[in-house]
Amino acid sequence: MGVHELTRAEARRMAVRAQLLDRPRPTALLGVVQRLTLLQADQTAAVAPNADLVLWSRLGSAYRPADLEAALGDQALLELQGMIRPAADLALYRADMADWPGRGELLDWQEYRSDWVEANRGCRLDILRRLRSDGPLPARELPDSCELRWPSSGWSNDRNVLKMLELMEARGEVAVAGRDGRERLWDLADRIFPDDRVVAAGEAARIRGERRLRSLGIARSSSAKQPVEPVDVDEAGEPAVIEGLRGRWRVDPAQLGQPFTGRTALLSPLDRLVFDRKRMTDLFEFEYQLEMYKPAAKRRWGYWAMPILHGDRLVGKLDATADRRAGVLRVDAIHRDVPFTKAMTAAVDREIADLAAWLDLHLDRPLD
């Protein structure tokens, strides 16, 4: 097998097309999730929760959040480790659950998690007993009998029950049964998961890598290990080099030689097109950082600035806030990374207006 030689523009178009951000738009919610393989279930709603924004950017205003809730309620989709996935994919993760915290030589953070769970075995058993008798329940209603507190410099510091639940979820002991508003409801996994099919670990990893590459179009073969979802694809697909870029790349052969018709889209900061910031920078030459954790005075683009896709380029950021109490989508700024043509301006304006209409909010936008 030869190595495919690609220009950066060709690689970008593969990435956009694989993420269903070209024309024509897809029309089926389940088909979109199956193609993307996951939706991150982040509930930050400065504009709308991530999963809803990702689906809106693909399906358009025909999409309704109630459609996603129905798919989760019917168990066509499942929430697993902070990701919404097709229920049929559960079999691809059961071997990893059984082998938690991992196979082979463990990284420091994997060893620490294992040691922490073992040190708090009593708390884990208390949670299981309470869920067995009264589940599903939110984390705040479960006992915190942890002897060793969970240390963190971030939001999870001392949130022992929530951290234990997430690690028990990775072990396959508990699962998200649904949500009460934004709050997860937890129950025993064997009450929630639809079946107990298991795909052997090696085969499951191969299938996940192939599906991940199909969703990304082009990706690196290796990268730093991620706690939940990798951004690399190992040996899936076929080898490629990208003009002007270093590293070993793999391309989905189904993307080679395909036509491309671009469109304009507003993206969630957690959208998979931009989630791997290194890949985003390499392919799109786009400077971006999610600034919600920065003090307001240090933000360049905004709390939840949404990357703007036009064709095969990321051309700017939309700083907007959904003020539901006032009933408006407030546009604070449009940061243009390149000069906008009249056609680009009109296309971005249409997307902003469509976003406001989809949110059922009036558009509050200062004159440029």
Coordinates of N, CA, C and O in Angstrom, one line a residue, residues 131-267:
L131 N -28.0 2.5 45.7 CA -28.6 2.4 44.4 C -29.5 1.1 44.2 O -30.5 1.2 43.6
R132 N -29.0 0.1 44.8 CA -29.7 -1.2 44.7 C -31.1 -1.1 45.3 O -32.1 -1.6 44.8
S133 N -31.2 -0.3 46.4 CA -32.5 -0.2 47.1 C -33.3 0.9 46.7 O -34.5 0.8 46.6
D134 N -32.7 2.0 46.2 CA -33.4 3.3 45.9 C -33.2 3.9 44.6 O -33.7 5.0 44.3
G135 N -32.3 3.3 43.8 CA -31.9 4.0 42.5 C -33.1 4.0 41.5 O -34.1 3.3 41.6
P136 N -33.0 4.9 40.5 CA -31.9 5.9 40.2 C -32.0 7.1 41.2 O -33.0 7.5 41.6
L137 N -30.8 7.6 41.4 CA -30.6 8.8 42.3 C -29.5 9.7 41.8 O -28.6 9.3 41.1
P138 N -29.7 11.0 42.1 CA -28.6 11.9 41.8 C -27.4 11.8 42.7 O -27.6 11.2 43.9
A139 N -26.3 12.3 42.4 CA -25.1 12.1 43.2 C -25.3 12.7 44.6 O -24.8 12.2 45.6
R140 N -26.0 13.8 44.7 CA -26.1 14.5 46.0 C -26.9 13.7 47.0 O -26.9 14.0 48.2
E141 N -27.6 12.6 46.5 CA -28.4 11.8 47.5 C -27.7 10.5 47.8 O -28.3 9.6 48.5
L142 N -26.5 10.4 47.4 CA -25.7 9.2 47.7 C -24.7 9.4 48.8 O -24.2 10.5 49.0
P143 N -24.4 8.4 49.6 CA -23.5 8.6 50.8 C -22.1 8.9 50.4 O -21.5 8.2 49.5
D144 N -21.5 9.8 51.1 CA -20.1 10.1 51.0 C -19.3 9.6 52.2 O -19.2 10.3 53.2
S145 N -18.9 8.3 52.1 CA -18.2 7.7 53.2 C -16.7 7.5 52.8 O -16.0 6.6 53.4
C146 N -16.2 8.3 51.9 CA -14.8 8.2 51.4 C -13.9 8.6 52.5 O -14.0 9.6 53.2
E147 N -12.9 7.7 52.7 CA -11.8 8.0 53.7 C -10.7 8.9 53.1 O -10.1 9.7 53.8
L148 N -10.5 8.7 51.8 CA -9.5 9.5 51.1 C -10.2 10.4 50.2 O -10.9 10.0 49.3
R149 N -10.0 11.7 50.4 CA -10.7 12.7 49.6 C -10.1 12.8 48.2 O -9.0 12.5 48.0
W150 N -10.9 13.2 47.2 CA -10.4 13.4 45.8 C -9.8 14.8 45.7 O -10.5 15.8 45.8
P151 N -8.5 14.8 45.5 CA -7.8 16.1 45.4 C -7.8 16.6 43.9 O -7.5 15.9 43.0
S152 N -8.0 17.9 43.7 CA -7.9 18.5 42.4 C -7.8 20.0 42.5 O -8.3 20.6 43.5
S153 N -7.1 20.6 41.6 CA -7.0 22.0 41.5 C -8.2 22.6 40.8 O -8.2 23.9 40.6
G154 N -9.1 21.8 40.3 CA -10.2 22.3 39.5 C -11.5 22.1 40.2 O -11.6 21.9 41.4
W155 N -12.6 22.0 39.4 CA -14.0 21.9 39.9 C -14.3 20.7 40.7 O -15.2 20.6 41.5
S156 N -13.5 19.6 40.4 CA -13.8 18.3 41.0 C -13.2 18.1 42.4 O -13.4 17.0 43.0
N157 N -12.5 19.1 42.9 CA -11.8 19.0 44.2 C -12.9 18.6 45.3 O -13.9 19.3 45.5
D158 N -12.6 17.5 46.0 CA -13.4 17.0 47.2 C -14.8 16.6 46.7 O -15.7 16.4 47.6
R159 N -15.1 16.5 45.4 CA -16.4 15.9 45.0 C -16.3 14.4 44.9 O -16.3 13.8 43.9
N160 N -16.2 13.8 46.1 CA -15.9 12.4 46.2 C -16.9 11.5 45.6 O -16.5 10.6 44.9
V161 N -18.2 11.7 45.9 CA -19.2 10.9 45.3 C -19.3 10.9 43.8 O -19.3 9.9 43.1
L162 N -19.2 12.1 43.3 CA -19.3 12.3 41.8 C -18.1 11.6 41.2 O -18.3 10.9 40.2
K163 N -16.9 11.8 41.7 CA -15.7 11.2 41.2 C -15.8 9.6 41.3 O -15.5 8.9 40.3
M164 N -16.3 9.1 42.4 CA -16.4 7.7 42.6 C -17.4 7.1 41.6 O -17.2 6.1 41.0
L165 N -18.5 7.8 41.4 CA -19.5 7.4 40.4 C -18.9 7.3 39.0 O -19.2 6.3 38.2
E166 N -18.2 8.3 38.6 CA -17.6 8.3 37.3 C -16.6 7.1 37.1 O -16.5 6.5 36.0
L167 N -15.8 6.8 38.2 CA -14.9 5.7 38.1 C -15.6 4.4 38.1 O -15.2 3.4 37.4
M168 N -16.7 4.3 38.9 CA -17.5 3.1 38.9 C -18.2 2.9 37.5 O -18.4 1.8 37.1
E169 N -18.5 4.0 36.9 CA -19.1 3.9 35.5 C -18.0 3.3 34.6 O -18.4 2.4 33.8
A170 N -16.8 3.8 34.7 CA -15.7 3.2 33.8 C -15.5 1.8 34.1 O -15.1 1.0 33.2
R171 N -15.8 1.3 35.3 CA -15.6 -0.1 35.7 C -16.8 -0.9 35.3 O -16.8 -2.2 35.5
G172 N -17.9 -0.3 34.8 CA -19.1 -1.0 34.4 C -20.1 -1.3 35.5 O -20.9 -2.2 35.4
E173 N -19.9 -0.7 36.7 CA -20.8 -1.0 37.8 C -22.0 -0.1 37.9 O -23.1 -0.6 38.4
V174 N -21.9 1.1 37.5 CA -23.1 2.0 37.5 C -23.2 2.7 36.1 O -22.3 2.6 35.3
A175 N -24.4 3.3 35.9 CA -24.6 3.9 34.6 C -25.6 5.1 34.8 O -26.3 5.1 35.8
V176 N -25.6 6.0 33.8 CA -26.5 7.1 33.9 C -27.9 6.6 33.4 O -28.0 6.1 32.3
A177 N -28.9 6.8 34.2 CA -30.2 6.3 33.9 C -31.0 7.4 33.2 O -32.1 7.1 32.6
G178 N -30.6 8.6 33.3 CA -31.3 9.7 32.7 C -30.9 11.0 33.4 O -29.9 11.0 34.1
R179 N -31.6 12.1 33.2 CA -31.3 13.3 33.8 C -32.5 14.0 34.4 O -33.6 13.8 33.9
D180 N -32.3 14.7 35.5 CA -33.3 15.6 36.1 C -32.8 17.0 35.8 O -31.9 17.5 36.6
G181 N -33.3 17.6 34.7 CA -32.7 18.9 34.3 C -31.3 18.6 33.8 O -31.1 17.7 32.9
R182 N -30.3 19.2 34.3 CA -28.9 19.0 33.9 C -28.2 17.9 34.8 O -27.1 17.5 34.5
E183 N -28.9 17.5 35.9 CA -28.2 16.6 36.8 C -28.4 15.1 36.4 O -29.5 14.7 36.1
R184 N -27.3 14.4 36.4 CA -27.4 13.0 36.1 C -28.0 12.2 37.2 O -27.8 12.4 38.4
L185 N -28.8 11.2 36.8 CA -29.4 10.2 37.7 C -28.7 8.9 37.5 O -28.5 8.4 36.4
W186 N -28.2 8.3 38.6 CA -27.4 7.1 38.5 C -28.2 5.9 39.0 O -29.0 5.9 39.9
D187 N -27.8 4.7 38.4 CA -28.4 3.4 38.8 C -27.4 2.3 38.6 O -26.3 2.6 38.0
L188 N -27.7 1.1 39.0 CA -26.8 0.0 38.7 C -26.8 -0.3 37.2 O -27.8 -0.2 36.5
A189 N -25.6 -0.6 36.7 CA -25.5 -0.7 35.2 C -26.3 -1.8 34.7 O -26.8 -1.7 33.6
D190 N -26.5 -2.9 35.4 CA -27.2 -4.0 34.9 C -28.7 -3.7 34.7 O -29.5 -4.5 34.1
R191 N -29.2 -2.6 35.3 CA -30.6 -2.2 35.1 C -30.7 -1.3 33.9 O -31.8 -1.1 33.4
I192 N -29.6 -0.7 33.5 CA -29.7 0.3 32.4 C -29.2 -0.2 31.1 O -29.9 0.0 30.1
F193 N -28.1 -0.9 31.1 CA -27.6 -1.3 29.8 C -28.5 -2.4 29.2 O -28.9 -3.3 29.8
P194 N -28.7 -2.3 27.9 CA -29.7 -3.2 27.2 C -29.3 -4.6 27.1 O -30.1 -5.5 27.0
D195 N -28.0 -4.9 27.1 CA -27.6 -6.3 26.9 C -26.2 -6.4 27.5 O -25.5 -5.5 27.9
D196 N -25.6 -7.6 27.5 CA -24.3 -7.9 28.0 C -23.3 -8.4 27.0 O -22.4 -9.1 27.3
R197 N -23.6 -8.1 25.7 CA -22.6 -8.6 24.7 C -21.3 -8.0 24.9 O -21.1 -6.8 25.3
V198 N -20.2 -8.7 24.6 CA -18.9 -8.3 24.8 C -18.1 -8.6 23.5 O -18.1 -9.7 23.0
V199 N -17.4 -7.6 23.0 CA -16.5 -7.8 21.9 C -15.1 -7.8 22.5 O -14.7 -7.0 23.3
A200 N -14.3 -8.8 22.1 CA -12.9 -8.9 22.7 C -12.1 -7.6 22.5 O -12.3 -6.9 21.6
A201 N -11.3 -7.4 23.5 CA -10.6 -6.1 23.6 C -9.9 -5.7 22.4 O -10.0 -4.5 21.9
G202 N -9.1 -6.6 21.8 CA -8.3 -6.2 20.6 C -9.2 -5.9 19.4 O -9.0 -4.9 18.7
E203 N -10.3 -6.7 19.2 CA -11.2 -6.5 18.1 C -12.0 -5.2 18.4 O -12.2 -4.4 17.4
A204 N -12.4 -4.9 19.6 CA -13.1 -3.7 19.9 C -12.3 -2.5 19.6 O -12.8 -1.5 19.1
A205 N -11.0 -2.5 20.0 CA -10.2 -1.4 19.8 C -10.0 -1.1 18.3 O -10.0 0.0 17.8
R206 N -9.9 -2.2 17.5 CA -9.7 -2.1 16.0 C -11.0 -1.4 15.5 O -10.9 -0.5 14.6
I207 N -12.2 -1.9 15.9 CA -13.4 -1.4 15.3 C -13.6 0.1 15.7 O -14.0 0.9 14.9
R208 N -13.3 0.4 17.0 CA -13.4 1.8 17.4 C -12.5 2.7 16.7 O -12.9 3.8 16.3
G209 N -11.3 2.2 16.4 CA -10.3 3.0 15.6 C -10.8 3.3 14.2 O -10.7 4.4 13.7
E210 N -11.4 2.3 13.6 CA -11.9 2.4 12.2 C -13.1 3.4 12.2 O -13.2 4.2 11.3
R211 N -14.0 3.3 13.2 CA -15.2 4.2 13.2 C -14.7 5.6 13.6 O -15.3 6.6 13.1
R212 N -13.7 5.7 14.4 CA -13.2 7.1 14.8 C -12.6 7.7 13.5 O -12.9 8.9 13.3
L213 N -11.9 7.0 12.8 CA -11.3 7.5 11.6 C -12.4 7.9 10.6 O -12.3 9.0 9.9
R214 N -13.4 7.1 10.4 CA -14.5 7.4 9.5 C -15.2 8.7 9.9 O -15.6 9.5 9.1
S215 N -15.2 9.0 11.2 CA -15.9 10.2 11.7 C -15.0 11.4 11.6 O -15.4 12.6 11.5
L216 N -13.7 11.2 11.5 CA -12.7 12.3 11.5 C -12.2 12.5 10.0 O -11.7 13.6 9.7
G217 N -12.2 11.5 9.2 CA -11.7 11.6 7.9 C -10.2 11.4 7.8 O -9.7 10.6 7.0
I218 N -9.5 12.1 8.6 CA -8.0 12.0 8.7 C -7.6 12.3 10.1 O -8.1 13.2 10.7
A219 N -6.6 11.6 10.6 CA -6.2 11.7 12.0 C -4.8 11.2 12.1 O -4.3 10.4 11.3
R220 N -4.1 11.5 13.2 CA -2.8 11.0 13.5 C -3.0 9.5 14.0 O -4.0 9.1 14.5
S221 N -1.9 8.7 13.7 CA -1.9 7.3 14.1 C -1.7 7.2 15.6 O -2.1 6.2 16.2
S222 N -1.0 8.1 16.2 CA -0.7 8.1 17.7 C -0.7 9.4 18.2 O -0.5 10.4 17.6
S223 N -1.0 9.5 19.5 CA -1.0 10.8 20.3 C -1.0 10.5 21.7 O -1.0 9.3 22.2
A224 N -0.9 11.5 22.6 CA -0.9 11.3 24.0 C -2.2 10.6 24.4 O -3.3 10.9 23.9
K225 N -2.1 9.7 25.4 CA -3.3 8.9 25.8 C -4.3 9.8 26.5 O -3.9 10.7 27.3
Q226 N -5.6 9.7 26.1 CA -6.7 10.5 26.7 C -7.5 9.7 27.7 O -7.6 8.5 27.5
P227 N -8.0 10.3 28.7 CA -8.7 9.5 29.7 C -10.0 8.8 29.2 O -10.3 7.8 29.7
V228 N -10.7 9.4 28.3 CA -12.0 8.8 27.8 C -11.9 8.4 26.3 O -12.0 7.3 26.0
E229 N -11.8 9.4 25.5 CA -11.9 9.2 24.0 C -10.6 9.6 23.3 O -10.1 10.7 23.4
P230 N -9.9 8.6 22.7 CA -8.7 8.9 22.0 C -8.9 9.9 20.8 O -10.1 10.0 20.3
V231 N -7.9 10.6 20.4 CA -8.0 11.4 19.2 C -7.1 10.8 18.1 O -7.2 11.3 16.9
D232 N -6.4 9.7 18.3 CA -5.7 9.0 17.3 C -6.4 7.8 16.8 O -7.4 7.4 17.4
V233 N -5.9 7.1 15.8 CA -6.6 6.0 15.2 C -5.8 4.8 15.0 O -6.2 3.8 14.3
D234 N -4.6 4.8 15.5 CA -3.7 3.6 15.4 C -3.4 3.3 13.9 O -3.1 4.2 13.2
E235 N -3.7 2.1 13.5 CA -3.4 1.7 12.1 C -4.7 1.6 11.3 O -4.7 1.0 10.2
A236 N -5.8 2.2 11.7 CA -7.0 2.2 10.9 C -6.7 3.0 9.6 O -5.9 3.9 9.5
G237 N -7.5 2.6 8.6 CA -7.3 3.3 7.3 C -6.0 3.1 6.6 O -5.4 2.0 6.7
E238 N -5.6 4.1 5.9 CA -4.4 4.0 5.1 C -3.4 5.1 5.4 O -3.8 6.2 5.8
P239 N -2.1 4.9 5.2 CA -1.1 6.0 5.6 C -1.2 7.2 4.6 O -1.5 7.0 3.4
A240 N -0.9 8.3 5.2 CA -0.9 9.6 4.4 C 0.1 10.5 4.9 O 0.5 10.5 6.1
V241 N 0.6 11.4 4.1 CA 1.4 12.6 4.5 C 0.7 13.8 4.0 O 0.0 13.8 3.0
I242 N 0.8 14.9 4.8 CA 0.1 16.1 4.5 C 1.2 17.2 4.2 O 2.1 17.4 5.0
E243 N 1.1 17.8 3.1 CA 2.1 18.8 2.7 C 2.3 19.8 3.8 O 1.3 20.5 4.3
G244 N 3.5 20.0 4.2 CA 3.9 21.0 5.2 C 3.7 20.6 6.6 O 4.0 21.4 7.5
L245 N 3.2 19.3 6.9 CA 3.0 18.9 8.2 C 3.8 17.6 8.5 O 4.0 16.8 7.7
R246 N 4.3 17.6 9.8 CA 5.0 16.4 10.2 C 4.0 15.4 10.8 O 2.9 15.6 11.0
G247 N 4.6 14.2 11.1 CA 3.8 13.2 11.8 C 3.2 12.1 10.9 O 3.2 12.3 9.6
R248 N 2.8 11.0 11.5 CA 2.2 9.9 10.8 C 0.7 10.1 10.8 O 0.1 10.1 11.8
W249 N 0.1 10.2 9.6 CA -1.3 10.4 9.5 C -2.0 9.2 8.8 O -1.3 8.4 8.1
R250 N -3.3 9.0 9.2 CA -4.0 7.9 8.5 C -5.3 8.5 7.9 O -5.9 9.4 8.5
V251 N -5.7 8.1 6.8 CA -6.8 8.6 6.1 C -7.8 7.5 5.8 O -7.5 6.4 5.6
D252 N -9.1 7.9 5.9 CA -10.2 7.0 5.6 C -10.2 6.9 4.0 O -10.5 7.9 3.3
P253 N -10.0 5.7 3.5 CA -9.9 5.6 2.0 C -11.2 6.0 1.3 O -11.2 6.4 0.2
A254 N -12.3 5.9 2.0 CA -13.6 6.3 1.4 C -13.7 7.8 1.1 O -14.5 8.2 0.4
Q255 N -12.8 8.6 1.8 CA -12.8 10.0 1.6 C -11.9 10.4 0.4 O -12.1 11.6 -0.1
L256 N -11.1 9.6 -0.1 CA -10.2 9.9 -1.2 C -11.0 10.2 -2.5 O -11.8 9.4 -2.9
G257 N -10.7 11.3 -3.2 CA -11.2 11.6 -4.5 C -12.7 12.0 -4.5 O -13.3 12.0 -5.5
Q258 N -13.2 12.3 -3.3 CA -14.6 12.7 -3.2 C -14.9 14.2 -3.5 O -14.0 15.0 -3.2
P259 N -16.0 14.6 -4.1 CA -16.2 16.0 -4.3 C -16.5 16.7 -3.0 O -16.9 16.0 -2.0
F260 N -16.4 18.0 -3.0 CA -16.6 18.7 -1.8 C -17.5 20.0 -2.1 O -17.1 20.8 -3.0
T261 N -18.5 20.1 -1.4 CA -19.3 21.4 -1.5 C -19.5 21.9 -0.1 O -20.2 21.3 0.7
G262 N -18.8 23.0 0.2 CA -18.8 23.5 1.5 C -20.1 24.4 1.9 O -20.9 24.7 1.0
R263 N -20.2 24.7 3.1 CA -21.2 25.6 3.6 C -20.7 26.3 4.8 O -19.5 26.1 5.2
T264 N -21.5 27.1 5.4 CA -21.2 27.9 6.6 C -21.8 27.3 7.8 O -23.0 26.9 7.8
A265 N -21.1 27.2 8.9 CA -21.6 26.6 10.1 C -21.0 27.2 11.3 O -19.9 27.6 11.3
L266 N -21.8 27.3 12.4 CA -21.4 27.8 13.7 C -21.2 26.5 14.6 O -22.1 25.7 14.7
L267 N -20.0 26.4 15.2 CA -19.6 25.2 15.9 C -19.6 25.4 17.4 O -19.1 26.4 17.9

